[in-house]
PDB file of C-alpha atoms in Angstrom:
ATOM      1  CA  UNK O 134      63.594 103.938 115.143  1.00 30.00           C
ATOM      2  CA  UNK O 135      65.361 101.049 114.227  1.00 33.00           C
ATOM      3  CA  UNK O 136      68.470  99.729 115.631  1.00 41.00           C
ATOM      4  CA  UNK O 137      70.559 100.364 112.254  1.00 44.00           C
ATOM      5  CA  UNK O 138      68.468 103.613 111.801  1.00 35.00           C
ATOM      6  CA  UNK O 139      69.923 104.851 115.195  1.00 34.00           C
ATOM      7  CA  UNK O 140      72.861 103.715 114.478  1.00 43.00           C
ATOM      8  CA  UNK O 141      73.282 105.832 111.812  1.00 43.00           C
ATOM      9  CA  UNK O 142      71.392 108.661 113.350  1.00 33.00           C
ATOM     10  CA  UNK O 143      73.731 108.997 116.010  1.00 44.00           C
ATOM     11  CA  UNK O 144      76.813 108.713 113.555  1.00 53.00           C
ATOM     12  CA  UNK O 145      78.418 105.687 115.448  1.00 58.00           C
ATOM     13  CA  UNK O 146      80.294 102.529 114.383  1.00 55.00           C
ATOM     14  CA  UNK O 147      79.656  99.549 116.253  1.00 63.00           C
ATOM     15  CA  UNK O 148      83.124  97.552 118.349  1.00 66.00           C
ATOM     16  CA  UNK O 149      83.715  95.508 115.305  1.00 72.00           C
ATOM     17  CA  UNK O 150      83.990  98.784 112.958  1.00 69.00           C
ATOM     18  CA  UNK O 151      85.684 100.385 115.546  1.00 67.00           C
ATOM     19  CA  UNK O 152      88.381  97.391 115.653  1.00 75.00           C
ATOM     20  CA  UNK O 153      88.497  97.029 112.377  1.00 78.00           C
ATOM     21  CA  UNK O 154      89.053 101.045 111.461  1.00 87.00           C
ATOM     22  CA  UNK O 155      91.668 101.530 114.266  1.00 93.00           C
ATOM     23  CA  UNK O 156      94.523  99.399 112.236  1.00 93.00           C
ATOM     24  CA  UNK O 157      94.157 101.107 109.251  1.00 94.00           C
ATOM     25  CA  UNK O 158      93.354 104.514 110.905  1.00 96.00           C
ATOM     26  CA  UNK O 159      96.840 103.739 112.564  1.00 97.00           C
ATOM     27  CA  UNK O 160      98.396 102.723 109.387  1.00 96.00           C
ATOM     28  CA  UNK O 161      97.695 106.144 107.411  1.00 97.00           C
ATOM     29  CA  UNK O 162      99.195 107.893 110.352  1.00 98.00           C
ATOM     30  CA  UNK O 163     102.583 106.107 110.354  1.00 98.00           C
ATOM     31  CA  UNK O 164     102.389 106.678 106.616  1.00 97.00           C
ATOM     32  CA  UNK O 165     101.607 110.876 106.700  1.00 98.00           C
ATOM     33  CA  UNK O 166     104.088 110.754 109.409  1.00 98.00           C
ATOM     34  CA  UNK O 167     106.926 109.924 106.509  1.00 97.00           C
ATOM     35  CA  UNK O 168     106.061 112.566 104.348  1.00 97.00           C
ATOM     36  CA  UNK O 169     109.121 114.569 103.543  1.00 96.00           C
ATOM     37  CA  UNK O 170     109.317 118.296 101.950  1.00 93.00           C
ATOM     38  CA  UNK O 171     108.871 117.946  97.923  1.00 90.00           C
ATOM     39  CA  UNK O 172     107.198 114.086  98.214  1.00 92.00           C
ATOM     40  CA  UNK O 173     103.267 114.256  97.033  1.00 90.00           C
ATOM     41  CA  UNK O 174     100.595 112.236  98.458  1.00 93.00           C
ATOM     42  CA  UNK O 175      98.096 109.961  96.670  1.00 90.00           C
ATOM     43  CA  UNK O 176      95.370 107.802  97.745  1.00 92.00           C
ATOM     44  CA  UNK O 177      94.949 104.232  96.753  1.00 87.00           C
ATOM     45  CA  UNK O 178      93.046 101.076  98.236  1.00 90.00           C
ATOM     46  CA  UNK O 179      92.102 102.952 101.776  1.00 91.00           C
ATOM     47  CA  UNK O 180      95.449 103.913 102.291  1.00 95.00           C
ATOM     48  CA  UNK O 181      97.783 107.112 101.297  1.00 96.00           C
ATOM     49  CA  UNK O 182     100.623 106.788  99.313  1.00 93.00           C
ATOM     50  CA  UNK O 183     103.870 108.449  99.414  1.00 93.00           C
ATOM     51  CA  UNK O 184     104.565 109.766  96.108  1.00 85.00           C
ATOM     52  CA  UNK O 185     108.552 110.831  96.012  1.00 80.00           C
ATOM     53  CA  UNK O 186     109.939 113.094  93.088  1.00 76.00           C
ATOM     54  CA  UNK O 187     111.537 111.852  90.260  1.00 74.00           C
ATOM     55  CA  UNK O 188     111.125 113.275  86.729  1.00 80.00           C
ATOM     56  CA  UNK O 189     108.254 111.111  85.998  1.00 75.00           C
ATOM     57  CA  UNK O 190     106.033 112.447  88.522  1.00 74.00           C
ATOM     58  CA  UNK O 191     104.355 115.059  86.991  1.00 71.00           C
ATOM     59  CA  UNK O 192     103.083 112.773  84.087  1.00 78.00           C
ATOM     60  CA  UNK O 193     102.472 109.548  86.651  1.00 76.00           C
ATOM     61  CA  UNK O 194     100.003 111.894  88.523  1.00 74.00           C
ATOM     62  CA  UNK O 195      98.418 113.357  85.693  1.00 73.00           C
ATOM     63  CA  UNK O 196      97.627 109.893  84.039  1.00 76.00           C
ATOM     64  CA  UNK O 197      96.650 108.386  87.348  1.00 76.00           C
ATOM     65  CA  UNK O 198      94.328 111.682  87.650  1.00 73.00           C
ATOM     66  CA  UNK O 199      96.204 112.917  91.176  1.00 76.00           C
ATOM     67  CA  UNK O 200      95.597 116.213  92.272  1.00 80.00           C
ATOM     68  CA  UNK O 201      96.110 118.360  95.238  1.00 89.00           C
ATOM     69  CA  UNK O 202      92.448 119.044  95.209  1.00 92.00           C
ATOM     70  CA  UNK O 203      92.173 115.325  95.475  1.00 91.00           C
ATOM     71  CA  UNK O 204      94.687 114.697  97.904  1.00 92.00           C
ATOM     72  CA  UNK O 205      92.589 117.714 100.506  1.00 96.00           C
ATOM     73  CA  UNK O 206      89.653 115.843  99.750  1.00 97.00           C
ATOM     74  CA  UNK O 207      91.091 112.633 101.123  1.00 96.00           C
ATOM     75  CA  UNK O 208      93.186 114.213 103.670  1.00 97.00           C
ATOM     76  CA  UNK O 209      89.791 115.318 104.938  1.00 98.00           C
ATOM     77  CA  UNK O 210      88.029 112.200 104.650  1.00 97.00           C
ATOM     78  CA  UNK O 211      90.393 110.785 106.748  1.00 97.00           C
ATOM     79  CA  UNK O 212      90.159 113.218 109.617  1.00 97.00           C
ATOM     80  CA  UNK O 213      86.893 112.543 109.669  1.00 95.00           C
ATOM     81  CA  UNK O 214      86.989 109.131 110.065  1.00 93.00           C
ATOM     82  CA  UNK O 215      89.616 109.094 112.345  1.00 95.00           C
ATOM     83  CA  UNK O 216      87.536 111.486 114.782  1.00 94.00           C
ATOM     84  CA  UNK O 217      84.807 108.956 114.377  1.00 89.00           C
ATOM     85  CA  UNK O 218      86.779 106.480 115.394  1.00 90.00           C
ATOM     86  CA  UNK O 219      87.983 107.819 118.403  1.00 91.00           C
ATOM     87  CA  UNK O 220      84.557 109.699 118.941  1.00 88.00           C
ATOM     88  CA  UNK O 221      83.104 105.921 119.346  1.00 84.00           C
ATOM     89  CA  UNK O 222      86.030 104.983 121.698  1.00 84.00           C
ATOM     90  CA  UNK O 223      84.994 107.857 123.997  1.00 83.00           C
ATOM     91  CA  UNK O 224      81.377 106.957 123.562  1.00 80.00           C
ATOM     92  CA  UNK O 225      81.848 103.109 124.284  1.00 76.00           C
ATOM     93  CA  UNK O 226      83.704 104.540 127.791  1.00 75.00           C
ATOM     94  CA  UNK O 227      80.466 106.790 128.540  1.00 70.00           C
ATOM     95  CA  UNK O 228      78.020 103.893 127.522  1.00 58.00           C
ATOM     96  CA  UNK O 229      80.104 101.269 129.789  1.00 57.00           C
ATOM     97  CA  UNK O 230      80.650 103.061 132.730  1.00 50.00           C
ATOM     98  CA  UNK O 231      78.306 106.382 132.744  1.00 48.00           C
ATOM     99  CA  UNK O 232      78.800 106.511 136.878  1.00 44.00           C
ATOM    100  CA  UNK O 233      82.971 107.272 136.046  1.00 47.00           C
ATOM    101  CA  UNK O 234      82.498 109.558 132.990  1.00 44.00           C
ATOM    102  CA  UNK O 235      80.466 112.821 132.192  1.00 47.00           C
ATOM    103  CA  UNK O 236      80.212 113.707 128.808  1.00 47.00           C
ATOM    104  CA  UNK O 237      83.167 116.406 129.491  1.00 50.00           C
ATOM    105  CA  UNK O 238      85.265 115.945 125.897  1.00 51.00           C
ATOM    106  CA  UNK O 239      85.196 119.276 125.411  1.00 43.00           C
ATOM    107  CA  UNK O 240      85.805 120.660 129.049  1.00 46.00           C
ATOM    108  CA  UNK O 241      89.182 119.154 130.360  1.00 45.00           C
ATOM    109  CA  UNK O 242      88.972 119.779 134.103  1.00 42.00           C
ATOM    110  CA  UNK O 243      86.528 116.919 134.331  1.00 45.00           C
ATOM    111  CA  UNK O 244      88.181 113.559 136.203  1.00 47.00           C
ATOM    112  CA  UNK O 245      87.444 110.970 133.714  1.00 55.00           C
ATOM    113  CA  UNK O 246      88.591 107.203 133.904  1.00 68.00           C
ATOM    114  CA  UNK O 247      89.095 105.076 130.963  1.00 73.00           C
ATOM    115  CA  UNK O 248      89.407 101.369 130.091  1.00 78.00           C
ATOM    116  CA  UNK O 249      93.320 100.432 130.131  1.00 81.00           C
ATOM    117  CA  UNK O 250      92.637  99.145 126.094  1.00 85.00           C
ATOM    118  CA  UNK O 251      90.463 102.034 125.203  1.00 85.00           C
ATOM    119  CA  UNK O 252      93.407 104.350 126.850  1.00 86.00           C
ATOM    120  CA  UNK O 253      96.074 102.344 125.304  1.00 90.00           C
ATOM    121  CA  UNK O 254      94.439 103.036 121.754  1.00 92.00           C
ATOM    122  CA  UNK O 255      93.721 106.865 122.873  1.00 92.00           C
ATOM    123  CA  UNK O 256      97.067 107.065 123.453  1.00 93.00           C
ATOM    124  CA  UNK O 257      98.494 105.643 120.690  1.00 95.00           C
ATOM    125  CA  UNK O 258      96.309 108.099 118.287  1.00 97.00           C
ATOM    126  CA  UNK O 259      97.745 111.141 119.996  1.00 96.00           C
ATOM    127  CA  UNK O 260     101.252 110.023 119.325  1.00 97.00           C
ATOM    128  CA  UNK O 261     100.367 108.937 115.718  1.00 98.00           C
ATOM    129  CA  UNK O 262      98.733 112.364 114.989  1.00 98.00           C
ATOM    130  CA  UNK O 263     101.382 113.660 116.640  1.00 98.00           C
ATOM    131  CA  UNK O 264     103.657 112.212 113.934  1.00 98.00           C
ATOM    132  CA  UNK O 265     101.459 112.863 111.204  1.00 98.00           C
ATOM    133  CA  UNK O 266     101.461 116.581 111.982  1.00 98.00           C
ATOM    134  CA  UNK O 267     104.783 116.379 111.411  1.00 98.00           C
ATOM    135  CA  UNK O 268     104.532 115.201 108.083  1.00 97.00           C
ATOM    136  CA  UNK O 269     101.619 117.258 106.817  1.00 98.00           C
ATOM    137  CA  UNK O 270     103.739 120.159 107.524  1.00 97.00           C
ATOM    138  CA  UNK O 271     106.506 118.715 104.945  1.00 97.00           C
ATOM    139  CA  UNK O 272     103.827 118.163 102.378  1.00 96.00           C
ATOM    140  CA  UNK O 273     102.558 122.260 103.546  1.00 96.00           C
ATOM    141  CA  UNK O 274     106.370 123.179 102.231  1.00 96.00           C
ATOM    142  CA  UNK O 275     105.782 121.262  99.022  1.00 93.00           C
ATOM    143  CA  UNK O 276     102.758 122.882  98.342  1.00 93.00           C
ATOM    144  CA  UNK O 277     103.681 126.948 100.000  1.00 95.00           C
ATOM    145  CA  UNK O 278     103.053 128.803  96.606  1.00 95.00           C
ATOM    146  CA  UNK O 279      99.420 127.518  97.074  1.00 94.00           C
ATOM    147  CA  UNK O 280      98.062 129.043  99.310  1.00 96.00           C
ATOM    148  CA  UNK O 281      94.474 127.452  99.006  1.00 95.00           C
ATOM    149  CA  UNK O 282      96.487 124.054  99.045  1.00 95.00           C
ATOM    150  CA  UNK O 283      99.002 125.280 101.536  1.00 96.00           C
ATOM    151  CA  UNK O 284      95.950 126.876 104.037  1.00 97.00           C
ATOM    152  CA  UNK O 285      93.586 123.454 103.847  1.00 97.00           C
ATOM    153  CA  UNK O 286      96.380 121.598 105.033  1.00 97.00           C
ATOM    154  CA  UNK O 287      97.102 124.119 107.590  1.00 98.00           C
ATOM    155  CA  UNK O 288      93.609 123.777 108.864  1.00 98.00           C
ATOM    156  CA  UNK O 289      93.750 119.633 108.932  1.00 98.00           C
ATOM    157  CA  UNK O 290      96.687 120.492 111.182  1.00 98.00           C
ATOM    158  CA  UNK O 291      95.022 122.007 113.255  1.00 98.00           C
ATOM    159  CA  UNK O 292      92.369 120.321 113.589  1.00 98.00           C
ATOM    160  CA  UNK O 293      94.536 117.372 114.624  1.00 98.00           C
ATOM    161  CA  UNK O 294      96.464 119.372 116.660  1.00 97.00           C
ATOM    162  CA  UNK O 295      93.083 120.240 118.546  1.00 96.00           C
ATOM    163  CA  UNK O 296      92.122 116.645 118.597  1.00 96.00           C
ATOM    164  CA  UNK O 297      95.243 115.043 120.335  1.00 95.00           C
ATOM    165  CA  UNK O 298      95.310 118.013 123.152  1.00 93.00           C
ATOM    166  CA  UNK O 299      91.897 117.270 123.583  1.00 91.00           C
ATOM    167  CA  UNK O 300      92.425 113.253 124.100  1.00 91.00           C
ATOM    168  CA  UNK O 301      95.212 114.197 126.393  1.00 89.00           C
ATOM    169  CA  UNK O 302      93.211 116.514 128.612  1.00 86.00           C
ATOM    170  CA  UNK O 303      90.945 113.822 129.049  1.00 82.00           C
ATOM    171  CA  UNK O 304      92.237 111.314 129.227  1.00 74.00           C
ATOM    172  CA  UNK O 305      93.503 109.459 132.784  1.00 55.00           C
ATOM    173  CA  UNK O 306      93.865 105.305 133.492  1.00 49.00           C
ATOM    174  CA  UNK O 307      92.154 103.782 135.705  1.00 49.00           C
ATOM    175  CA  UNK O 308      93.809 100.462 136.928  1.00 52.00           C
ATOM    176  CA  UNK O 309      91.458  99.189 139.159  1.00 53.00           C
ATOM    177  CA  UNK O 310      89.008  98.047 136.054  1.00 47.00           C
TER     178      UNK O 310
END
């Protein structure tokens, strides 16, 4: 297999990608994390937009084709490229230092080490997603008499909120490195 084949096969971005993903990763965080009950959220140029009421919302997001359906889809998107991203940050610690780390992301009691700049970054993502939930539960209270709308974003909650207490459980610095 080729190098970009197995790249691809194994579904991960090389350090550049990974740098260059974290900012804006970071970015729509801050911004979901600002979401308040009856604002609507759009998607433009990679990034989400805060879309607050005033009476010309309805018709803004109907000409600009916004939807809720739309908005999941993104939402999703997202998720999944933020897991990537952090995915590859937990991969780059197993590839550099496989003698310190077992491949224990899903069982907590393992002793991992990390990087101080790969933790630093770990960190930061729980406390972003953190945030975020936070905000995806204001845009939940705009959208309660959905219920398909209402229970996707429940489940993108909690698939966050599975995320960070899984980064947490992992995660220890090691200051020696």
């Amino acid at each position: 297999m080729s190098e970009e084949a197995t790249k691809n096969f194994n579904n991960q971005l090389s350090k550049s990608e990974i740098d260059n993903n974290v900012t804006s990763a970071l970015t729509n965080l801050k911004i979901l994390s600002k979401i308040k009950t009856e604002n609507k959220l759009s998607y433009s140029n990679d990034k989400f937009v805060i879309d607050e009421w005033d009476l010309t919302q309805p018709v803004r997001r109907w000409w600009s084709s916004e939807s809720r359906k739309l908005t999941i889809k993104k939402l999703e998107e997202f998720v999944e490229l933020l897991f990537s991203i952090i995915d590859n940050i937990y991969n780059s610690e197993l590839d550099s230092n496989e003698a310190d780390i077992t491949n224990s992301y899903y069982t907590p009691q393992a002793k991992n080490t990390f990087r101080a700049e790969n933790s630093t970054i770990l960190l930061t993502f729980v406390t972003e997603i953190n945030n975020a939930i936070v905000g995806l539960n204001n845009l939940g209270q705009t959208y309660k008499h959905d219920i398909s709308t209402a229970s996707s974003l429940e489940m993108i909650v909690e698939k966050l909120n599975v995320r960070s207490k899984k980064i947490t459980n992992i995660l220890r610095i090691n200051k020696s490195k």
